[in-house]
Coordinates of N, CA, C and O in Angstrom, one line a residue:
M1 N -18.2 26.9 20.2 CA -19.7 26.3 19.0 C -18.9 26.3 18.0 O -19.1 26.8 17.3
D2 N -20.6 25.6 17.4 CA -20.7 25.6 15.7 C -21.2 26.3 14.6 O -22.2 27.2 16.1
A3 N -20.4 27.3 14.0 CA -21.5 28.3 13.4 C -22.3 27.4 12.5 O -22.3 26.0 12.4
G4 N -22.8 28.0 12.0 CA -23.8 27.7 11.3 C -23.3 27.0 9.8 O -24.3 25.8 9.2
D5 N -21.8 27.1 9.4 CA -21.5 26.3 8.5 C -20.6 25.1 8.6 O -20.1 25.0 7.6
G6 N -21.5 25.0 9.7 CA -20.4 23.2 10.4 C -18.8 23.6 10.8 O -18.4 23.0 11.3
G7 N -18.3 25.3 10.5 CA -17.0 25.5 11.1 C -17.4 25.3 12.6 O -18.2 25.6 13.0
L8 N -16.1 25.5 13.1 CA -15.8 26.1 14.4 C -15.8 27.7 14.9 O -14.6 28.3 14.3
Q9 N -16.7 27.9 15.4 CA -16.4 29.6 15.7 C -15.6 29.3 16.8 O -15.7 28.4 18.1
L10 N -13.8 30.4 17.7 CA -13.0 29.6 17.6 C -13.3 30.7 19.3 O -13.8 32.1 18.2
D11 N -13.6 30.6 20.5 CA -13.8 31.5 21.9 C -13.1 31.3 23.2 O -12.5 29.8 22.8
E12 N -12.9 31.8 23.4 CA -12.2 31.0 24.6 C -12.6 29.8 25.9 O -11.6 29.0 25.8
Q13 N -13.9 29.7 25.4 CA -13.9 28.3 25.7 C -13.1 27.0 25.0 O -12.8 26.4 25.7
T14 N -13.5 27.3 23.9 CA -13.0 26.1 22.8 C -11.8 26.5 22.7 O -10.5 25.1 22.8
I15 N -10.8 27.7 22.8 CA -9.7 27.7 23.3 C -8.7 27.0 24.6 O -7.8 26.0 24.6
R16 N -10.0 27.4 25.7 CA -9.3 27.0 26.8 C -9.1 25.1 26.9 O -8.5 24.5 27.7
G17 N -10.5 24.8 26.4 CA -10.2 22.8 26.3 C -9.5 22.4 25.3 O -8.7 21.7 25.5
F18 N -9.3 23.0 23.7 CA -8.3 22.4 23.1 C -6.9 22.1 24.5 O -6.1 21.5 24.2
L19 N -6.3 23.5 25.2 CA -5.3 23.9 25.8 C -4.5 22.7 26.9 O -4.2 21.9 27.0
A20 N -6.3 21.8 27.1 CA -6.3 21.3 28.3 C -6.1 20.0 27.1 O -6.1 19.2 28.3
T21 N -6.6 20.3 26.6 CA -6.7 18.1 26.0 C -5.6 18.0 24.9 O -4.8 17.3 25.2
D22 N -5.7 18.6 23.7 CA -5.1 18.3 22.4 C -4.5 18.8 22.8 O -2.8 18.4 21.9
Y23 N -4.3 20.3 23.1 CA -2.6 20.5 22.7 C -1.6 20.0 23.7 O 0.0 19.6 22.8
P24 N -1.8 19.2 24.6 CA 0.1 18.3 25.1 C 0.3 17.5 23.6 O 1.3 16.9 23.4
R25 N -0.9 16.9 23.5 CA -0.8 15.7 23.2 C 0.1 15.7 21.8 O 0.5 15.2 20.8
L26 N -0.1 17.2 21.3 CA 0.5 17.6 19.3 C 1.2 18.4 19.8 O 2.2 17.9 19.3
V27 N 1.8 18.8 21.0 CA 3.2 19.2 21.0 C 3.8 17.9 21.3 O 5.0 17.6 20.6
A28 N 3.8 16.6 21.7 CA 4.4 15.6 21.6 C 4.0 15.0 20.8 O 5.5 14.6 20.6
A29 N 3.2 14.7 19.6 CA 3.3 14.1 18.5 C 4.4 15.4 17.8 O 5.0 14.4 16.7
V30 N 4.3 15.9 17.5 CA 4.8 16.8 17.0 C 6.6 16.7 16.7 O 7.8 16.9 15.9
S31 N 6.4 17.1 18.6 CA 8.1 17.1 18.6 C 8.8 15.4 18.7 O 10.2 15.3 17.9
L32 N 7.9 14.6 17.9 CA 8.1 13.2 17.6 C 8.5 13.5 15.9 O 9.7 12.8 16.3
A33 N 7.7 14.4 15.9 CA 7.9 13.6 14.3 C 9.3 15.2 13.9 O 9.9 15.2 12.7
C34 N 9.0 16.1 14.8 CA 11.2 16.8 14.5 C 11.9 16.7 15.0 O 12.7 17.4 15.6
A35 N 11.5 15.8 16.4 CA 12.7 15.8 17.5 C 13.8 16.6 18.2 O 14.4 16.9 18.3
S36 N 12.4 17.6 17.8 CA 13.0 19.0 18.9 C 11.6 19.3 19.6 O 10.2 19.5 19.1
R37 N 11.2 19.1 20.8 CA 10.3 19.6 21.9 C 10.4 20.7 21.6 O 9.2 21.5 21.6
A38 N 11.2 21.8 21.6 CA 10.9 23.1 21.4 C 10.4 23.3 20.5 O 9.3 25.0 20.5
A39 N 11.0 22.9 19.0 CA 10.2 23.6 18.1 C 9.3 23.3 18.1 O 8.3 23.5 17.4
A40 N 9.0 22.0 18.7 CA 7.4 21.5 18.4 C 5.8 22.6 19.1 O 5.7 22.8 19.0
E41 N 6.5 22.8 20.7 CA 6.0 23.7 21.3 C 5.3 25.0 20.5 O 5.1 25.6 20.3
D42 N 6.8 25.6 20.2 CA 7.1 26.5 19.0 C 5.5 26.8 17.8 O 5.2 27.9 17.5
A43 N 5.8 25.9 17.6 CA 5.0 25.1 15.7 C 3.7 25.0 16.6 O 2.7 25.8 15.8
V44 N 3.4 24.1 17.6 CA 1.9 24.1 17.7 C 1.3 25.4 18.6 O 0.4 26.1 18.1
Q45 N 1.9 26.5 19.0 CA 1.4 27.5 19.7 C 1.0 28.8 18.2 O 0.6 29.9 18.5
E46 N 2.1 28.3 18.0 CA 2.0 29.8 16.6 C 1.0 29.2 15.6 O 0.2 30.0 15.6
A47 N 0.8 27.9 15.2 CA -0.5 27.1 14.5 C -1.7 27.7 15.4 O -2.9 28.0 14.6
R48 N -1.6 27.5 16.5 CA -2.8 27.6 17.4 C -3.1 29.5 17.5 O -4.4 29.6 17.6
A49 N -2.5 30.5 17.8 CA -2.4 31.7 17.3 C -2.9 32.2 15.8 O -4.3 33.0 16.5
R50 N -2.7 31.7 15.2 CA -3.3 31.1 13.4 C -4.4 31.4 13.3 O -5.5 32.0 12.5
A51 N -5.1 30.4 14.5 CA -6.7 29.9 14.1 C -7.0 31.1 15.3 O -8.7 31.3 14.6
W52 N -6.4 31.5 16.0 CA -7.9 32.4 16.3 C -7.7 33.6 15.9 O -8.9 34.8 15.6
E53 N -6.8 33.7 15.2 CA -6.4 35.1 14.4 C -7.4 34.9 13.4 O -8.5 35.9 12.5
R54 N -7.7 33.7 12.5 CA -8.2 33.6 11.7 C -10.5 33.5 11.7 O -11.0 34.0 11.2
S55 N -10.2 33.1 13.0 CA -10.8 33.5 13.8 C -11.6 34.8 13.9 O -13.0 35.2 13.8
E56 N -11.3 35.6 14.7 CA -11.6 36.6 14.8 C -11.9 37.2 13.4 O -12.4 38.1 13.6
R57 N -11.6 37.1 11.8 CA -10.7 38.1 11.1 C -12.8 36.9 10.8 O -13.1 37.2 9.3
G58 N -13.4 36.0 11.7 CA -14.9 35.8 10.9 C -14.8 34.5 10.0 O -15.3 33.2 9.5
E59 N -12.9 33.6 9.6 CA -13.1 31.9 9.6 C -13.5 31.2 10.0 O -13.3 31.5 11.2
H60 N -14.3 30.6 9.5 CA -14.4 29.0 10.4 C -13.2 28.2 10.3 O -13.0 27.8 8.8
I61 N -13.2 27.1 11.4 CA -12.3 26.5 10.8 C -13.3 25.0 11.4 O -13.7 25.0 12.0
Q62 N -13.1 23.9 10.4 CA -13.7 22.9 11.0 C -13.2 21.6 12.0 O -13.5 22.0 12.8
S63 N -12.0 21.7 11.9 CA -11.8 20.6 13.2 C -10.0 21.8 13.8 O -9.2 21.0 13.2
L64 N -10.5 22.1 15.2 CA -9.6 22.8 15.4 C -8.2 22.1 15.7 O -7.2 22.0 15.1
R65 N -8.4 20.5 16.0 CA -7.0 19.6 16.0 C -6.4 19.3 15.6 O -4.5 19.7 15.2
A66 N -7.2 19.5 13.9 CA -6.7 18.8 13.0 C -6.3 19.9 12.1 O -4.6 20.0 11.6
W67 N -6.3 21.2 12.3 CA -6.3 22.8 11.5 C -5.1 22.9 12.2 O -3.1 22.6 11.1
V68 N -4.5 22.6 14.0 CA -3.3 23.4 14.2 C -2.4 22.2 14.5 O -1.2 22.3 13.7
M69 N -2.5 20.5 13.8 CA -1.7 19.8 13.8 C -1.0 19.8 12.1 O 0.0 19.8 12.9
K70 N -2.3 20.0 11.4 CA -1.4 20.7 10.1 C -0.5 22.1 9.8 O 0.2 21.7 8.9
V71 N -1.3 22.9 10.1 CA -0.5 23.6 10.4 C 0.5 23.8 11.2 O 2.1 24.1 10.4
A72 N 0.6 22.9 12.2 CA 2.0 23.4 12.6 C 2.9 22.2 12.4 O 4.3 22.2 11.7
I73 N 2.8 21.2 11.6 CA 3.7 20.5 10.9 C 3.9 21.2 9.3 O 5.8 20.8 9.4
N74 N 3.3 21.8 8.8 CA 4.1 22.6 7.8 C 4.7 24.1 8.4 O 5.8 23.9 7.8
L75 N 4.8 24.2 9.6 CA 5.6 25.3 10.0 C 7.0 24.9 10.9 O 8.4 25.3 10.3
V76 N 6.5 23.1 11.1 CA 8.2 22.4 11.8 C 8.9 22.3 10.4 O 10.2 22.1 9.8
R77 N 8.0 22.0 9.0 CA 8.5 21.7 7.5 C 9.5 22.8 7.5 O 11.2 22.8 6.7
S78 N 8.9 23.6 7.5 CA 10.1 25.3 7.0 C 10.6 25.2 7.7 O 11.6 25.8 7.5
A79 N 11.0 25.6 9.0 CA 11.5 25.8 10.1 C 13.3 24.8 9.7 O 14.3 24.5 9.7
F80 N 12.6 23.3 9.0 CA 13.3 21.9 8.5 C 14.4 22.4 7.8 O 15.3 22.6 7.9
R81 N 13.6 22.8 6.4 CA 14.5 23.4 5.3 C 15.1 24.6 6.0 O 17.0 24.6 5.6
R82 N 15.4 25.5 6.4 CA 16.2 26.5 7.1 C 17.1 26.1 7.6 O 18.2 26.4 7.5
M83 N 16.9 25.2 8.6 CA 18.3 24.4 9.9 C 19.0 24.0 9.0 O 20.1 23.5 9.3
L84 N 18.5 22.9 7.8 CA 19.6 22.6 6.4 C 20.2 23.7 6.0 O 21.4 22.9 5.7
A85 N 19.9 24.8 5.9 CA 20.4 25.3 5.4 C 21.8 26.1 6.3 O 23.1 26.3 5.6
E86 N 20.8 26.2 7.4 CA 22.2 26.4 8.4 C 22.9 25.5 8.7 O 24.6 25.7 9.1
R87 N 22.4 24.1 9.0 CA 23.5 23.8 9.5 C 24.3 23.3 8.2 O 25.2 23.0 8.4
R88 N 23.9 23.1 6.6 CA 25.2 23.7 5.7 C 26.5 24.8 6.0 O 27.7 24.0 5.8
A89 N 25.9 25.3 6.7 CA 27.0 27.1 6.6 C 27.7 26.1 7.3 O 28.8 27.0 7.7
R90 N 26.7 25.8 9.1 CA 27.6 25.1 9.9 C 28.6 24.7 9.4 O 29.7 24.6 10.1
E91 N 28.3 23.5 9.3 CA 29.5 22.4 8.9 C 30.8 23.0 7.8 O 32.1 22.6 8.1
R92 N 30.3 23.9 7.2 CA 31.4 24.5 6.2 C 32.2 25.8 7.1 O 33.5 25.6 6.9
M93 N 32.1 25.8 8.5 CA 32.7 26.5 9.8 C 33.0 26.3 10.4 O 33.9 25.9 11.7
G94 N 32.5 24.4 11.1 CA 33.4 23.5 11.3 C 32.2 23.0 12.2 O 32.6 21.9 13.4
A95 N 31.4 23.7 13.0 CA 30.5 23.0 13.8 C 29.9 22.6 13.2 O 28.6 22.3 12.5
R96 N 28.9 21.1 14.3 CA 27.6 21.0 14.0 C 26.3 20.2 16.0 O 26.6 19.2 16.3
P97 N 26.1 21.4 15.9 CA 25.7 21.2 17.1 C 23.9 20.0 17.0 O 23.8 20.1 15.9
V98 N 23.5 19.3 17.8 CA 22.5 18.2 17.8 C 21.5 18.5 19.0 O 21.9 18.5 20.1
D99 N 20.4 17.9 18.4 CA 19.1 18.5 19.7 C 18.1 16.4 19.0 O 18.1 16.9 18.6
H100 N 18.3 16.4 20.5 CA 17.8 15.1 20.9 C 16.6 14.8 21.7 O 16.6 14.4 22.7
G101 N 15.5 16.3 22.3 CA 14.8 17.1 22.5 C 13.6 16.0 23.7 O 13.0 16.4 24.4
A102 N 13.0 15.6 21.7 CA 11.7 14.2 21.8 C 11.4 13.6 23.6 O 12.8 13.0 23.1
R103 N 10.3 13.5 24.1 CA 10.1 12.4 24.7 C 9.3 11.4 24.4 O 7.9 11.7 23.3
I104 N 9.7 9.9 24.5 CA 7.5 9.4 24.2 C 7.4 9.1 25.7 O 8.2 8.1 26.4
P105 N 6.0 8.9 25.7 CA 5.6 9.6 28.0 C 5.2 7.9 27.9 O 4.9 7.4 28.9
S106 N 5.0 7.3 26.5 CA 4.2 6.1 26.7 C 5.0 4.4 27.0 O 4.3 3.5 26.4
V107 N 6.0 4.8 26.8 CA 7.4 3.5 27.1 C 8.1 2.5 28.2 O 7.9 4.3 29.7
E108 N 8.1 1.8 28.4 CA 8.2 1.3 29.4 C 9.9 1.7 30.5 O 9.8 2.2 31.5
S109 N 10.3 2.7 29.4 CA 11.9 2.9 30.1 C 12.5 3.3 29.1 O 11.9 3.7 27.9
A110 N 12.9 4.5 29.8 CA 14.0 5.7 29.5 C 15.2 4.5 28.1 O 14.5 5.7 27.0
E111 N 15.5 3.9 28.8 CA 16.2 3.4 27.2 C 15.7 3.1 26.5 O 16.2 2.9 24.9
E112 N 14.3 2.4 26.1 CA 13.0 2.2 25.1 C 12.8 3.4 24.6 O 12.6 3.6 23.3
A113 N 12.5 4.4 25.2 CA 12.1 5.7 24.7 C 13.3 6.4 23.8 O 12.8 6.9 23.2
R114 N 14.0 6.1 24.6 CA 15.9 6.7 23.1 C 15.6 5.7 22.3 O 15.9 6.8 21.5
D115 N 15.6 4.7 22.7 CA 15.5 3.7 21.2 C 14.8 3.6 20.5 O 15.0 4.3 18.5
I116 N 13.4 4.0 20.8 CA 12.4 5.0 19.7 C 12.8 5.9 19.5 O 12.3 5.7 18.1
G117 N 12.8 6.5 19.9 CA 13.2 8.1 19.3 C 14.1 8.6 18.6 O 13.9 8.8 17.8
L118 N 15.4 7.4 18.7 CA 16.8 7.3 17.8 C 15.8 7.1 16.0 O 16.1 7.3 15.5
A119 N 15.1 5.5 16.2 CA 14.7 4.4 15.7 C 14.1 6.5 14.2 O 13.9 5.5 13.1
L120 N 12.8 7.1 15.6 CA 12.1 7.9 14.7 C 12.6 8.8 13.8 O 12.7 9.1 12.4
A121 N 14.3 9.4 14.6 CA 14.5 10.5 14.0 C 15.2 10.0 12.8 O 16.3 10.8 11.9
A122 N 15.8 8.7 12.4 CA 16.3 8.2 11.8 C 15.1 8.2 10.2 O 15.7 7.6 9.1
L123 N 14.0 7.9 10.7 CA 13.0 8.1 9.9 C 13.2 9.2 9.1 O 13.6 9.9 9.2
P124 N 13.1 8.8 7.0 CA 12.6 9.9 5.8 C 11.4 10.7 7.3 O 10.6 10.4 7.7
R125 N 12.0 11.8 7.1 CA 10.4 12.3 7.7 C 9.0 12.5 6.7 O 8.8 12.6 8.0
R126 N 8.4 12.5 6.0 CA 7.3 11.6 5.3 C 7.5 10.4 6.5 O 6.3 10.2 6.9
Q127 N 7.4 9.3 6.2 CA 7.5 8.3 7.1 C 7.8 8.5 8.4 O 6.6 8.4 9.0
R128 N 8.3 9.2 9.6 CA 8.1 9.8 11.2 C 7.1 10.4 10.8 O 6.3 10.0 12.0
E129 N 6.6 11.7 10.0 CA 5.6 12.3 10.4 C 4.0 11.4 9.8 O 3.7 11.4 11.7
A130 N 4.4 10.9 9.3 CA 3.2 9.3 9.4 C 2.6 8.8 10.4 O 2.0 8.5 10.5
T131 N 4.7 8.1 10.6 CA 4.2 7.2 12.3 C 3.8 7.7 13.4 O 2.7 7.7 13.7
V132 N 3.9 8.6 13.5 CA 3.8 9.6 14.5 C 2.2 10.4 14.7 O 1.2 9.6 15.2
L133 N 1.7 10.2 13.4 CA 0.8 10.5 13.2 C -0.3 9.2 13.9 O -1.0 9.5 14.3
R134 N -0.1 8.7 13.2 CA -0.8 6.8 13.3 C -0.6 6.5 14.8 O -2.3 6.4 15.5
Y135 N 0.3 6.7 15.0 CA 0.1 6.0 16.5 C 0.4 6.5 18.0 O -0.2 6.0 18.6
Y136 N 0.6 7.5 17.4 CA 0.3 8.4 18.4 C -0.7 9.6 19.1 O -0.9 9.6 19.9
L137 N -0.5 9.8 17.6 CA -2.4 10.8 17.8 C -3.9 10.1 17.4 O -4.2 10.6 17.0
D138 N -3.6 8.4 17.3 CA -3.9 8.0 16.8 C -5.2 8.1 15.3 O -6.6 8.0 15.4
L139 N -4.2 8.9 14.3 CA -5.4 9.4 13.2 C -5.7 8.7 12.2 O -4.5 7.5 12.1
S140 N -6.7 8.4 11.4 CA -7.1 7.7 10.7 C -6.0 8.0 9.5 O -5.4 8.9 8.8
V141 N -6.2 6.8 8.5 CA -4.9 6.7 6.8 C -5.4 7.9 6.4 O -5.0 9.3 6.0
L142 N -7.4 8.3 6.5 CA -7.9 9.1 5.9 C -7.0 10.6 6.5 O -6.8 11.8 5.3
E143 N -7.1 11.0 7.5 CA -6.8 12.0 8.6 C -5.2 12.1 8.0 O -4.7 13.2 7.7
I144 N -4.9 10.8 8.4 CA -3.4 11.4 7.6 C -2.8 11.7 6.2 O -1.6 12.6 6.3
A145 N -3.9 11.3 5.5 CA -3.0 11.7 3.8 C -4.0 13.1 4.0 O -3.3 13.8 3.1
Q146 N -4.9 13.6 4.7 CA -5.5 15.6 4.9 C -4.1 15.7 5.1 O -4.5 17.2 4.5
A147 N -3.3 15.5 6.6 CA -3.0 16.9 6.8 C -1.8 16.8 6.5 O -0.8 17.7 6.4
L148 N -1.6 15.8 5.8 CA 0.3 15.9 4.8 C 0.3 16.5 2.8 O 0.7 16.3 2.3
G149 N -1.3 16.2 3.0 CA -2.2 16.4 1.4 C -1.2 15.3 0.8 O -0.6 15.6 -0.6
V150 N -1.7 14.0 0.7 CA -1.3 13.5 0.1 C -2.2 12.3 -0.1 O -3.5 12.2 0.8
E151 N -2.4 11.4 -1.4 CA -3.6 10.9 -0.9 C -3.3 9.2 -0.1 O -2.3 8.7 0.8
E152 N -4.5 8.3 -0.1 CA -4.7 7.6 1.3 C -4.0 6.1 1.0 O -3.4 5.3 1.7
G153 N -3.3 5.7 -0.2 CA -2.5 4.1 -0.9 C -1.1 5.1 -0.5 O -0.3 4.0 0.0
T154 N -0.9 6.9 -0.6 CA 0.8 7.1 -0.2 C 0.9 6.6 1.8 O 2.0 6.5 2.1
V155 N -0.2 6.8 1.8 CA 0.2 7.0 3.2 C 0.0 5.7 3.9 O 1.0 5.3 4.4
K156 N -0.6 4.5 3.6 CA -0.3 2.7 3.5 C 0.8 2.5 3.3 O 1.8 1.9 3.6
T157 N 1.1 3.4 1.9 CA 2.8 2.9 1.5 C 3.8 3.5 2.5 O 4.7 2.1 2.8
T158 N 4.1 5.1 2.9 CA 4.6 5.0 3.7 C 4.7 4.8 5.2 O 6.3 3.9 6.0
L159 N 3.8 4.5 5.6 CA 3.0 3.7 6.8 C 4.1 1.8 7.0 O 4.4 1.6 7.8
F160 N 3.8 1.2 5.6 CA 3.9 0.0 5.5 C 6.1 -0.2 5.2 O 5.9 -0.6 6.6
R161 N 6.7 0.7 4.9 CA 8.0 1.3 4.7 C 8.4 1.6 6.5 O 9.4 1.5 6.1
A162 N 7.8 2.1 7.0 CA 8.3 3.1 8.8 C 8.5 2.2 9.3 O 9.3 1.2 9.7
R163 N 6.8 1.0 9.5 CA 7.2 0.3 10.1 C 8.2 -1.0 10.0 O 8.6 -1.6 11.4
K164 N 8.5 -1.4 8.8 CA 9.6 -2.3 8.6 C 10.5 -1.6 8.4 O 11.4 -2.8 8.9
T165 N 11.1 -0.7 8.4 CA 12.5 -0.3 8.8 C 12.5 0.0 10.4 O 13.6 -0.8 11.1
L166 N 11.1 -0.1 11.2 CA 11.7 0.3 12.5 C 11.6 -1.2 13.5 O 12.2 -1.6 14.2
A167 N 11.0 -1.8 12.5 CA 10.8 -3.8 12.6 C 12.4 -3.7 12.9 O 12.9 -4.4 14.0
A168 N 13.5 -3.9 11.8 CA 14.5 -3.9 11.3 C 15.3 -3.8 12.5 O 16.5 -4.0 13.0
T169 N 15.1 -1.8 12.9 CA 16.2 -1.5 14.2 C 15.4 -1.2 15.3 O 16.5 -1.8 16.1
L170 N 14.6 -1.5 15.4 CA 14.4 -1.8 17.1 C 14.3 -3.1 17.3 O 14.0 -3.8 18.6
G171 N 14.1 -4.7 16.2 CA 14.5 -5.9 16.8 C 13.4 -6.3 17.8 O 11.7 -6.6 16.9
S172 N 13.7 -6.2 18.9 CA 12.2 -6.9 19.8 C 10.8 -5.8 19.7 O 9.8 -6.8 20.1
Y173 N 11.1 -5.1 19.9 CA 10.2 -3.8 19.7 C 9.3 -3.6 19.0 O 8.1 -3.6 18.5
G174 N 10.0 -4.2 17.9 CA 9.1 -4.0 16.6 C 8.3 -5.2 16.2 O 7.7 -5.6 15.1
A175 N 8.3 -6.3 17.2 CA 7.8 -7.5 17.1 C 6.2 -7.6 16.3 O 5.7 -8.4 15.7
G176 N 5.6 -6.4 16.9 CA 3.3 -6.6 15.6 C 3.8 -6.1 14.9 O 2.7 -5.7 14.7
A177 N 5.0 -5.6 14.5 CA 4.9 -4.8 12.8 C 4.3 -5.8 11.8 O 3.0 -5.1 11.1
S178 N 4.1 -6.7 11.8 CA 3.2 -8.1 10.7 C 1.9 -7.4 10.5 O 0.4 -7.0 10.0
E179 N 1.6 -7.6 12.4 CA -0.1 -7.5 12.1 C -0.3 -5.4 12.5 O -1.8 -5.4 11.8
E180 N 0.5 -4.5 12.4 CA 0.4 -3.4 12.3 C -0.4 -3.6 10.7 O -1.0 -2.4 10.1
A181 N 0.7 -4.1 9.8 CA 0.5 -4.0 8.2 C -1.0 -4.4 8.4 O -1.7 -3.4 7.1
N182 N -1.4 -5.5 8.6 CA -2.6 -5.5 8.4 C -3.9 -4.7 9.0 O -4.6 -4.1 8.0
D183 N -3.9 -4.2 10.1 CA -4.7 -3.5 10.4 C -4.5 -1.6 9.3 O -5.6 -1.4 9.8
V184 N -3.6 -1.2 9.8 CA -3.6 -0.9 8.2 C -4.2 -0.6 6.9 O -5.3 -0.2 6.4
A185 N -3.6 -2.5 6.4 CA -4.5 -2.1 5.1 C -6.5 -2.3 5.6 O -7.0 -2.5 4.2
R186 N -7.0 -2.6 6.4 CA -8.2 -2.3 6.6 C -9.0 -0.9 6.2 O -9.9 -0.9 7.0
S187 N -7.6 -0.1 7.4 CA -8.2 1.1 7.7 C -8.8 2.4 6.5 O -8.3 1.7 5.5

């Protein structure tokens, strides 16, 4: 239910609706951004719990979906920084585990999904995040800018560079990249 100040008051019905509709898509999107389904589930669940706690303290959230997504991405970023430090320590000891657990649900074949997942994983972090938010969650350039804490122009440039890299990496899968550039320029 909407609160008087325009924020969203979280109640059981709102949370159930979120879990039924937005939660699976957010987990999938964050898993594409961080290349780990388990990390994505943890981050989205933690963000949802934090939203509930804020609501219990009387704070209001404009959009549960947007707030949870932003917090989940920030949690994944923090975990990624910790993971890099741990990886450097493991490399000094000679061990190098890798997790490629992300799934891409709307592609035609397992091979395509693997190729797209690898191509996304190879992108720089910001390009990967912006790409997932734009093309998996269908967020606008403005919404992506707000979620990532950058300017709209930065998002457009980031998406352009990501599409260019993905088109070169994926070849025939990326054939529509120039059409997408026009779409973002109009956003």
